[in-house]
PDB file of C-alpha atoms and ligand atoms in Angstrom:
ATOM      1  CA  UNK A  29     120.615 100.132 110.970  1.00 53.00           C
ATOM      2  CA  UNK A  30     118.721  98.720 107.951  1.00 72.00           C
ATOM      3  CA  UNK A  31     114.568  98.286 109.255  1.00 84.00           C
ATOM      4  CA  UNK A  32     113.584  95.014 108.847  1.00 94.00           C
ATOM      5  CA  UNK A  33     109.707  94.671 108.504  1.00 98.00           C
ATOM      6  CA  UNK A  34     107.374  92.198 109.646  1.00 98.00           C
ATOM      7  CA  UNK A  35     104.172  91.793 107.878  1.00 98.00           C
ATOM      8  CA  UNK A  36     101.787  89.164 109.810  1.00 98.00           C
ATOM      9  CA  UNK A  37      98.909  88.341 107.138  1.00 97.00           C
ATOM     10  CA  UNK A  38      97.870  85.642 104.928  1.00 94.00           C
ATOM     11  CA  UNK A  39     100.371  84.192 102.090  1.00 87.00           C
ATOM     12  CA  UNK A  40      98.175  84.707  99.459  1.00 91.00           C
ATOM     13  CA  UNK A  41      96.524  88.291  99.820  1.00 95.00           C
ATOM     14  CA  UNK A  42      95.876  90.865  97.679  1.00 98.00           C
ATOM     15  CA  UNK A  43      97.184  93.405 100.899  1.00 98.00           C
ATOM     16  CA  UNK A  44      99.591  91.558 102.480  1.00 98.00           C
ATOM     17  CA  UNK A  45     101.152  91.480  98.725  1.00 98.00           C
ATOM     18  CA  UNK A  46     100.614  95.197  98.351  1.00 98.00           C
ATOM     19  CA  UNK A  47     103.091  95.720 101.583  1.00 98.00           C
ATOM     20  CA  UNK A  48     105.636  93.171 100.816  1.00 98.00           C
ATOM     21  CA  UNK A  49     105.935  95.072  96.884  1.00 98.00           C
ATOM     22  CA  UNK A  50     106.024  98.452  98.408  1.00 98.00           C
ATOM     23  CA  UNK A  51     108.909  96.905 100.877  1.00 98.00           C
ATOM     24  CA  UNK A  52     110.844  95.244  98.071  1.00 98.00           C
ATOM     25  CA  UNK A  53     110.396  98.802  96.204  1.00 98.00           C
ATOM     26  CA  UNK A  54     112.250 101.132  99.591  1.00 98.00           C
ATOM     27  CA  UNK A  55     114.931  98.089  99.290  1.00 98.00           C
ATOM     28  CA  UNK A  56     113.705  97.112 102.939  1.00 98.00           C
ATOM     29  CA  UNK A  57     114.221  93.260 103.984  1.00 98.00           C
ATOM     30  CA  UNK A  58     110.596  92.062 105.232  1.00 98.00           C
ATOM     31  CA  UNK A  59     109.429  88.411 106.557  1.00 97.00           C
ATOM     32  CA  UNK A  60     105.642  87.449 106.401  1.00 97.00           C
ATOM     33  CA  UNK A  61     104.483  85.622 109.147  1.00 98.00           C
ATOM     34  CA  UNK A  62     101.468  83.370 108.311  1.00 97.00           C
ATOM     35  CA  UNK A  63      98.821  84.965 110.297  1.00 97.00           C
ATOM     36  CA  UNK A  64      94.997  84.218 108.810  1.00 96.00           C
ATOM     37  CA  UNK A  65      92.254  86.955 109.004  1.00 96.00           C
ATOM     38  CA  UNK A  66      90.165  86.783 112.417  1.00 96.00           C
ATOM     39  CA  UNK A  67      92.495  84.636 113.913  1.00 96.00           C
ATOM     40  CA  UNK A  68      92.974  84.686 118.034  1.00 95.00           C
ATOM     41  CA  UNK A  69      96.910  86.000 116.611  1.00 95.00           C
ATOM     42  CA  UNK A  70      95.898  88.668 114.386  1.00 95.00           C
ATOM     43  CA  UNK A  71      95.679  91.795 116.520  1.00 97.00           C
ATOM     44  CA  UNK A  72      93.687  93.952 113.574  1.00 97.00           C
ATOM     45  CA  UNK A  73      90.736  95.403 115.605  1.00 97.00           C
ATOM     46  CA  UNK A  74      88.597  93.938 112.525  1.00 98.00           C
ATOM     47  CA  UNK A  75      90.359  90.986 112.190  1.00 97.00           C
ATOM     48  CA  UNK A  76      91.619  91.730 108.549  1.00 98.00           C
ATOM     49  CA  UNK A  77      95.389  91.353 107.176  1.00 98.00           C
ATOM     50  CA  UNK A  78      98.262  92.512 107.359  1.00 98.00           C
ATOM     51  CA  UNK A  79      99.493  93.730 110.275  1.00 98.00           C
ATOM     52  CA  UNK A  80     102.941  95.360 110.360  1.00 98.00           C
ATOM     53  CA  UNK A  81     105.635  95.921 112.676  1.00 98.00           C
ATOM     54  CA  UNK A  82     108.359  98.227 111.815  1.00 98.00           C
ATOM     55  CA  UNK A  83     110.505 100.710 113.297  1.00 98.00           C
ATOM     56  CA  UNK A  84     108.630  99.572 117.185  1.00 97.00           C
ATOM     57  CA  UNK A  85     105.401 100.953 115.722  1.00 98.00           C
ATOM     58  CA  UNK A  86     102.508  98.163 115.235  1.00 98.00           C
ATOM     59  CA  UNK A  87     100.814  99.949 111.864  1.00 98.00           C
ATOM     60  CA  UNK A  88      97.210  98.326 110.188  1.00 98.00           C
ATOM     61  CA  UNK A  89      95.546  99.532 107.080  1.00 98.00           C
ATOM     62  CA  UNK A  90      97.483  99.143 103.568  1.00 98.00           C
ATOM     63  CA  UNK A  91      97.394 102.814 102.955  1.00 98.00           C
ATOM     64  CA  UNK A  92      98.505 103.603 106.109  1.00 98.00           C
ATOM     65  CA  UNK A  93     101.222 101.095 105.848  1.00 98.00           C
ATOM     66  CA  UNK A  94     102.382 101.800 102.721  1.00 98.00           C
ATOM     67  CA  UNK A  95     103.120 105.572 102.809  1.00 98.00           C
ATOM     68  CA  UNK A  96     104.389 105.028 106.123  1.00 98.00           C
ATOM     69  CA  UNK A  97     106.815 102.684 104.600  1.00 98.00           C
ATOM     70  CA  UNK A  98     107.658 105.074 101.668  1.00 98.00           C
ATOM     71  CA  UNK A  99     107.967 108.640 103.625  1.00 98.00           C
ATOM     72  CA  UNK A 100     110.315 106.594 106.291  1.00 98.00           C
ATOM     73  CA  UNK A 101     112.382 104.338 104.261  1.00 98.00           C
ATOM     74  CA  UNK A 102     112.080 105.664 100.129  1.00 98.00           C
ATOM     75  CA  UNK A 103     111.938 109.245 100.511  1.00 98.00           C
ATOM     76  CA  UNK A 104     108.408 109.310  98.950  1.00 98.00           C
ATOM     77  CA  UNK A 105     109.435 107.981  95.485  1.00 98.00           C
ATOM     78  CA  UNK A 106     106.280 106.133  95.497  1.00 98.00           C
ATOM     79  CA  UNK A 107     104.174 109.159  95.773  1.00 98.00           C
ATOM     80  CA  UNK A 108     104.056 112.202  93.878  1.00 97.00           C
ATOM     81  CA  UNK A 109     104.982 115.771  95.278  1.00 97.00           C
ATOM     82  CA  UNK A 110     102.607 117.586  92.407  1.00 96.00           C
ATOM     83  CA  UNK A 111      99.429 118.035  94.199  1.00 97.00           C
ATOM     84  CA  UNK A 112      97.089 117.548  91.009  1.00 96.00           C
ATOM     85  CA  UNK A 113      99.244 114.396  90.700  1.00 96.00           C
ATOM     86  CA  UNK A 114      99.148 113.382  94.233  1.00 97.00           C
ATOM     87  CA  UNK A 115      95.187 113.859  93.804  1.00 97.00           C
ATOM     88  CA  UNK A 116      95.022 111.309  90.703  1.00 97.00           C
ATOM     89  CA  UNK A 117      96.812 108.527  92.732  1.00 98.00           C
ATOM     90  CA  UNK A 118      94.982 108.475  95.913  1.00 98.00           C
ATOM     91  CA  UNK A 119      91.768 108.680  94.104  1.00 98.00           C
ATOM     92  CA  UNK A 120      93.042 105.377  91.816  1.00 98.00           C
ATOM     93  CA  UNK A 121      93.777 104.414  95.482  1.00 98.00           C
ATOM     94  CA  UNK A 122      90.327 104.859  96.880  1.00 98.00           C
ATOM     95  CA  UNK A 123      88.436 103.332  94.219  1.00 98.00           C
ATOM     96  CA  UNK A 124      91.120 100.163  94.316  1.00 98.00           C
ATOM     97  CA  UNK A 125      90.253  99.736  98.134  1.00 98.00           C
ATOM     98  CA  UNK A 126      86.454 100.743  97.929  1.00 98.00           C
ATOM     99  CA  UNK A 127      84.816  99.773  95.067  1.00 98.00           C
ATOM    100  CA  UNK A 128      87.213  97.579  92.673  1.00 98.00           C
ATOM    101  CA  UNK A 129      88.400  94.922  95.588  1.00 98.00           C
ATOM    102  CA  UNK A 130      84.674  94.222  97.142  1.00 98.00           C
ATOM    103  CA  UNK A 131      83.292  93.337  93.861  1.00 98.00           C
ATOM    104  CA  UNK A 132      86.284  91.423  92.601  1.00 98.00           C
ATOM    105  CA  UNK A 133      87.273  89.474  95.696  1.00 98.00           C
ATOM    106  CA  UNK A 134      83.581  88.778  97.016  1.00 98.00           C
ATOM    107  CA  UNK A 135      82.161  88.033  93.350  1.00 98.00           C
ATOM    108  CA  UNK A 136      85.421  86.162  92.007  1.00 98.00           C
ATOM    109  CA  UNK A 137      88.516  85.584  93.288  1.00 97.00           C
ATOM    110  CA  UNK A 138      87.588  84.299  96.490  1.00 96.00           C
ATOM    111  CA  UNK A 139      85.267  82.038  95.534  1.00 97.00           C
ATOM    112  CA  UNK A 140      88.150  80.038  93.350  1.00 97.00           C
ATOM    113  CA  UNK A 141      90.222  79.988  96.285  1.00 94.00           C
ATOM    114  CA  UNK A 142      87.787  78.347  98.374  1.00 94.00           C
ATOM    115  CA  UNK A 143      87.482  76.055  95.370  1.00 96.00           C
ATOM    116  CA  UNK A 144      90.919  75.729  94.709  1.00 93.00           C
ATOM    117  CA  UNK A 145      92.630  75.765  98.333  1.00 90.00           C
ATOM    118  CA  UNK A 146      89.611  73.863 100.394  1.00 92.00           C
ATOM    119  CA  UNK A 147      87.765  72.020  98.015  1.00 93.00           C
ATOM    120  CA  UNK A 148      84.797  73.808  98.460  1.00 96.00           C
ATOM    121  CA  UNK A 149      82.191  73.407  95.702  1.00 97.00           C
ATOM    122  CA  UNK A 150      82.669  76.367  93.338  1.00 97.00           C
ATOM    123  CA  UNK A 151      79.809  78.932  93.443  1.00 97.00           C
ATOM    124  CA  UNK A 152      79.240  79.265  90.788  1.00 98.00           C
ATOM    125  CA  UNK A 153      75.857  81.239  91.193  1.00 98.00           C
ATOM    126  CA  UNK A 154      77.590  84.095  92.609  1.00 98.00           C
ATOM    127  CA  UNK A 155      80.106  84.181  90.080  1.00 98.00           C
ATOM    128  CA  UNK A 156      77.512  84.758  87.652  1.00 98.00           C
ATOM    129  CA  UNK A 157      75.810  87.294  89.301  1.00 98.00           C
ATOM    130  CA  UNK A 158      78.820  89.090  89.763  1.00 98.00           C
ATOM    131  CA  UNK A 159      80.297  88.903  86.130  1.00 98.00           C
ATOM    132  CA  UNK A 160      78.321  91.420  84.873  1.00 98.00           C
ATOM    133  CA  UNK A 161      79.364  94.368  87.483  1.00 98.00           C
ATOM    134  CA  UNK A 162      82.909  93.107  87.140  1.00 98.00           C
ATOM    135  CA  UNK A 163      83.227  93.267  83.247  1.00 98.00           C
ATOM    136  CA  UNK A 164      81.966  96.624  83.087  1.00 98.00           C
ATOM    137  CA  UNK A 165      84.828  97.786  85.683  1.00 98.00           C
ATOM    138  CA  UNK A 166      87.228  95.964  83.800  1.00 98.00           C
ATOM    139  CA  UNK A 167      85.611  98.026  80.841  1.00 98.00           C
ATOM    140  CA  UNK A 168      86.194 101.308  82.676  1.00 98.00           C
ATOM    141  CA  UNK A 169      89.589 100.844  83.811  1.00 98.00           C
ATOM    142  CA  UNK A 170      90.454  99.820  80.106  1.00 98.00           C
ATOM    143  CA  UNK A 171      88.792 103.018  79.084  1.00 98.00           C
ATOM    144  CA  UNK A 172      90.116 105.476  81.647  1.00 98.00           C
ATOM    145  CA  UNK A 173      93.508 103.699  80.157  1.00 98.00           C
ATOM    146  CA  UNK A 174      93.043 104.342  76.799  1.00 98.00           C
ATOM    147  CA  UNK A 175      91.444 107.965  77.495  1.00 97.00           C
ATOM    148  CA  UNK A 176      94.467 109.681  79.912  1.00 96.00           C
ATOM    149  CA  UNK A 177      96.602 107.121  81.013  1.00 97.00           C
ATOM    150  CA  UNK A 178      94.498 106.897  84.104  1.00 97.00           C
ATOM    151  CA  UNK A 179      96.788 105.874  87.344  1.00 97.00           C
ATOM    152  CA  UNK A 180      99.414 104.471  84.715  1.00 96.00           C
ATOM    153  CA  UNK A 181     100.921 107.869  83.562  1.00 92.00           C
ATOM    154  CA  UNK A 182     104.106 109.767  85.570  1.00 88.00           C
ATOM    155  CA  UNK A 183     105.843 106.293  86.787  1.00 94.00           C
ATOM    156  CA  UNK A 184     105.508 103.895  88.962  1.00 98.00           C
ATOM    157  CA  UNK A 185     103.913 105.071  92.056  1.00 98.00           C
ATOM    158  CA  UNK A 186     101.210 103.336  94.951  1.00 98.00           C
ATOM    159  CA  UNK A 187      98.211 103.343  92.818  1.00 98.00           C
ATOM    160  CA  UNK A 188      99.827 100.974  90.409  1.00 98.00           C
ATOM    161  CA  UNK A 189     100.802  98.741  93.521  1.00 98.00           C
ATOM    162  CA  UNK A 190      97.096  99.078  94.878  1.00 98.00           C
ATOM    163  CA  UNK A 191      95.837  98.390  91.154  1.00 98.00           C
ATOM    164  CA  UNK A 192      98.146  95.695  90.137  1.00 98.00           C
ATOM    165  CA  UNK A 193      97.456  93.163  93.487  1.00 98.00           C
ATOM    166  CA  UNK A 194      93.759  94.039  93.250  1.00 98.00           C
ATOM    167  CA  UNK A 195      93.788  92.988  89.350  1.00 98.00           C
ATOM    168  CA  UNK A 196      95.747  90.160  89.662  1.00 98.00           C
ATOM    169  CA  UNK A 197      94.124  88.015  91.640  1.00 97.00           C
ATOM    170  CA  UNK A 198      91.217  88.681  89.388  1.00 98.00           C
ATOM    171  CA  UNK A 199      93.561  87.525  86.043  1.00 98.00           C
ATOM    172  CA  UNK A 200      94.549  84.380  88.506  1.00 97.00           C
ATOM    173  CA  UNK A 201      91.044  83.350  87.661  1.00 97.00           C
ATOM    174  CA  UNK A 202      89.075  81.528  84.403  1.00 98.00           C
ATOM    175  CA  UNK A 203      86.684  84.019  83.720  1.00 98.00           C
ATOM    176  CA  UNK A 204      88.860  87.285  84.976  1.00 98.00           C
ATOM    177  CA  UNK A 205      91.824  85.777  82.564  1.00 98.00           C
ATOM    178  CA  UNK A 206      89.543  86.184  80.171  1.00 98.00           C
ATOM    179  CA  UNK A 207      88.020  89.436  80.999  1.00 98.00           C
ATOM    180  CA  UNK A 208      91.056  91.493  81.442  1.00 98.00           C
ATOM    181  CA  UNK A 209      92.362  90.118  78.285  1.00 98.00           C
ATOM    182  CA  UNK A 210      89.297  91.203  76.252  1.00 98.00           C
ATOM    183  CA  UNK A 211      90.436  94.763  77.498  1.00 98.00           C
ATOM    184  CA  UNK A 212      93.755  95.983  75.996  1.00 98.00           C
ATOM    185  CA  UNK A 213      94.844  98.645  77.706  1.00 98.00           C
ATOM    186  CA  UNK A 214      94.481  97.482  80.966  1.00 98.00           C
ATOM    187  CA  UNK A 215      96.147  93.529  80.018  1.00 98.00           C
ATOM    188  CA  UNK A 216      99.199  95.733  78.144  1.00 98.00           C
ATOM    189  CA  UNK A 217      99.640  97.662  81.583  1.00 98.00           C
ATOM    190  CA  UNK A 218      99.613  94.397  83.535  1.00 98.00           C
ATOM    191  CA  UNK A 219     102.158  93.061  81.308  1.00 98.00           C
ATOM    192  CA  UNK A 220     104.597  95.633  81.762  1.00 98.00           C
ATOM    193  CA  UNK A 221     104.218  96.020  85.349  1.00 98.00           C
ATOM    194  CA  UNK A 222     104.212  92.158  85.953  1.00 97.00           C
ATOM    195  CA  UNK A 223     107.680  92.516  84.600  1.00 97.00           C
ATOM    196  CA  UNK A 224     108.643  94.829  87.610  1.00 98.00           C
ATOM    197  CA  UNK A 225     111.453  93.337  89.913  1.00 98.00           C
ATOM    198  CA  UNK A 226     109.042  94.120  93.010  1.00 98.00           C
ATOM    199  CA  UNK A 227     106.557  91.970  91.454  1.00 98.00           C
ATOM    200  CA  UNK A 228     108.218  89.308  90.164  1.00 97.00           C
ATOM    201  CA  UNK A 229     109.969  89.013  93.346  1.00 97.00           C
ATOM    202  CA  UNK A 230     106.869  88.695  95.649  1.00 97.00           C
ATOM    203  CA  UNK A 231     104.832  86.561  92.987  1.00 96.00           C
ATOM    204  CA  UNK A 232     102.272  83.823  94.902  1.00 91.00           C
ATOM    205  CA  UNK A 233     104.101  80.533  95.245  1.00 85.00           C
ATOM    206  CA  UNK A 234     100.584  79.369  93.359  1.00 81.00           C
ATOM    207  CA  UNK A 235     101.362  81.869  90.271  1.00 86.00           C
ATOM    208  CA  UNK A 236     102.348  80.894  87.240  1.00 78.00           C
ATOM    209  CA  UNK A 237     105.881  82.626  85.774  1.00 67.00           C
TER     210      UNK A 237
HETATM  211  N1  GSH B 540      91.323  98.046 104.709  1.00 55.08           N
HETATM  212  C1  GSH B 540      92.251  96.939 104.858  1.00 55.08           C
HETATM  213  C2  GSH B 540      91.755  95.777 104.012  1.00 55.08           C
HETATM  214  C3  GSH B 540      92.569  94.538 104.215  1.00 55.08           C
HETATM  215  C4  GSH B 540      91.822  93.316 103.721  1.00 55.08           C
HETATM  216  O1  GSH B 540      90.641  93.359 103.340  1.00 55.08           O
HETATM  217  N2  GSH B 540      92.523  92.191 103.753  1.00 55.08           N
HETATM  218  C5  GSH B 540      91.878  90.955 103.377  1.00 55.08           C
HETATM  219  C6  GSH B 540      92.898  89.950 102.839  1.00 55.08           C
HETATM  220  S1  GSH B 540      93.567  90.441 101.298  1.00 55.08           S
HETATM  221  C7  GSH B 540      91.236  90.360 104.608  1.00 55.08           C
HETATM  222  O2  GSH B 540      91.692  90.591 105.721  1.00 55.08           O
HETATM  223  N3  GSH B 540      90.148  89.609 104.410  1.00 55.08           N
HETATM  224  C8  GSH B 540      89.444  88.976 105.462  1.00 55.08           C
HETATM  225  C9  GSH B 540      88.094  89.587 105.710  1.00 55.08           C
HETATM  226  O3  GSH B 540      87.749  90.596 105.055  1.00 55.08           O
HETATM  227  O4  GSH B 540      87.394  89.087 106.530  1.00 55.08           O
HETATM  228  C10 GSH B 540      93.643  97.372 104.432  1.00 55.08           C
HETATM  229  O5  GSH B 540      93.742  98.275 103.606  1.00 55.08           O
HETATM  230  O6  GSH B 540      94.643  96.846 104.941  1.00 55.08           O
END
């Protein structure tokens, strides 16, 4: 019988997104339920999104979820077998979940959806004290790009899943638009993988085609 996964998070999150693309990617049918972070519903011991139900097993963390999802469902075609390989994407993982998201979401993104989605004044003051960090990991993902290929080399695998939500909801914004399109390497990447039938079919209901 064909799993069917449940993914209780936010509608538009960088992580709930990252699960439904990985489930559109092992073919397997998936429903989000509407669930916001630190809500009396959310059963994350931190209060964070998603939370998944498959297969009678309650799973939490992305990365968790995700190869979970792939070794039980894809045979693993979203991860590669080569160790040295395997090495380069969860390290493109890592710095997605450690480093890139914190700065982007805290300093960017969600301070336009607060904007955008409450009417909250914009603040503007931390989006200027966070440009600078953020252009200069823009810069360095556009160089690592240009330099090896970076996470972008050997097919599609997790760490362009990780890397794609994580960017877009920065390119979703004025000033990341313009950012990641100052850097060519990285905006060329994100064209071609926005293209992707996982990611077109799991695009924000807010997102433009
Ligand atoms: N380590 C978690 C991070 C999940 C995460 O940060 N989700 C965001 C939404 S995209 C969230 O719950 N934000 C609410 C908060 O941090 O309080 C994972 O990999 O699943």
């Amino acid at each position: 019988m064909t799993a069917k996964v449940r993914i209780f998070g936010t509608v538009i999150s960088t992580y709930t997104r990252i699960v439904e693309i990985t489930c559109q990617e092992a073919g397997l049918s998936h429903e989000t339920i509407p669930t916001p972070a630190h809500s009396p519903q959310n059963r994350h011991p931190f209060g964070k999104v998603p939370v998944v139900e498959v297969d009678r097993l309650e799973l939490i963390e992305s990365v968790s979820i995700t190869q979970y999802l792939d070794n039980a469902h894809n045979s693993g075609a979203l991860q590669p077998r080569d160790p040295a390989a395997r090495a380069v994407m969860d390290r493109w993982i890592a710095m997605a979940n450690n480093y890139l998201f914190p700065l982007f979401e805290h300093g960017l993104v969600m301070p336009w959806i607060m904007h955008r989605f409450t009417g909250a004044e914009l603040d503007r003051d931390m989006i200027e004290r966070s440009l600078p960090n953020i252009s200069r990991a823009l810069a360095f993902l556009d160089a690592e790009i240009a330099k090896d290929g970076a996470w972008t080399t050997g097919g599609f695998d997790l760490a362009d899943v990780f890397l794609y939500c994580v960017l877009r909801g920065v390119q979703l914004t004025p000033q990341g638009e313009v950012g990641i399109a100052q850097c060519p390497h990285l905006s060329a990447w994100m064209a071609v993988t926005q293209q992707r039938d996982s990611i077109r079919a799991t695009c924000w209901e807010t997102e433009p085609e």
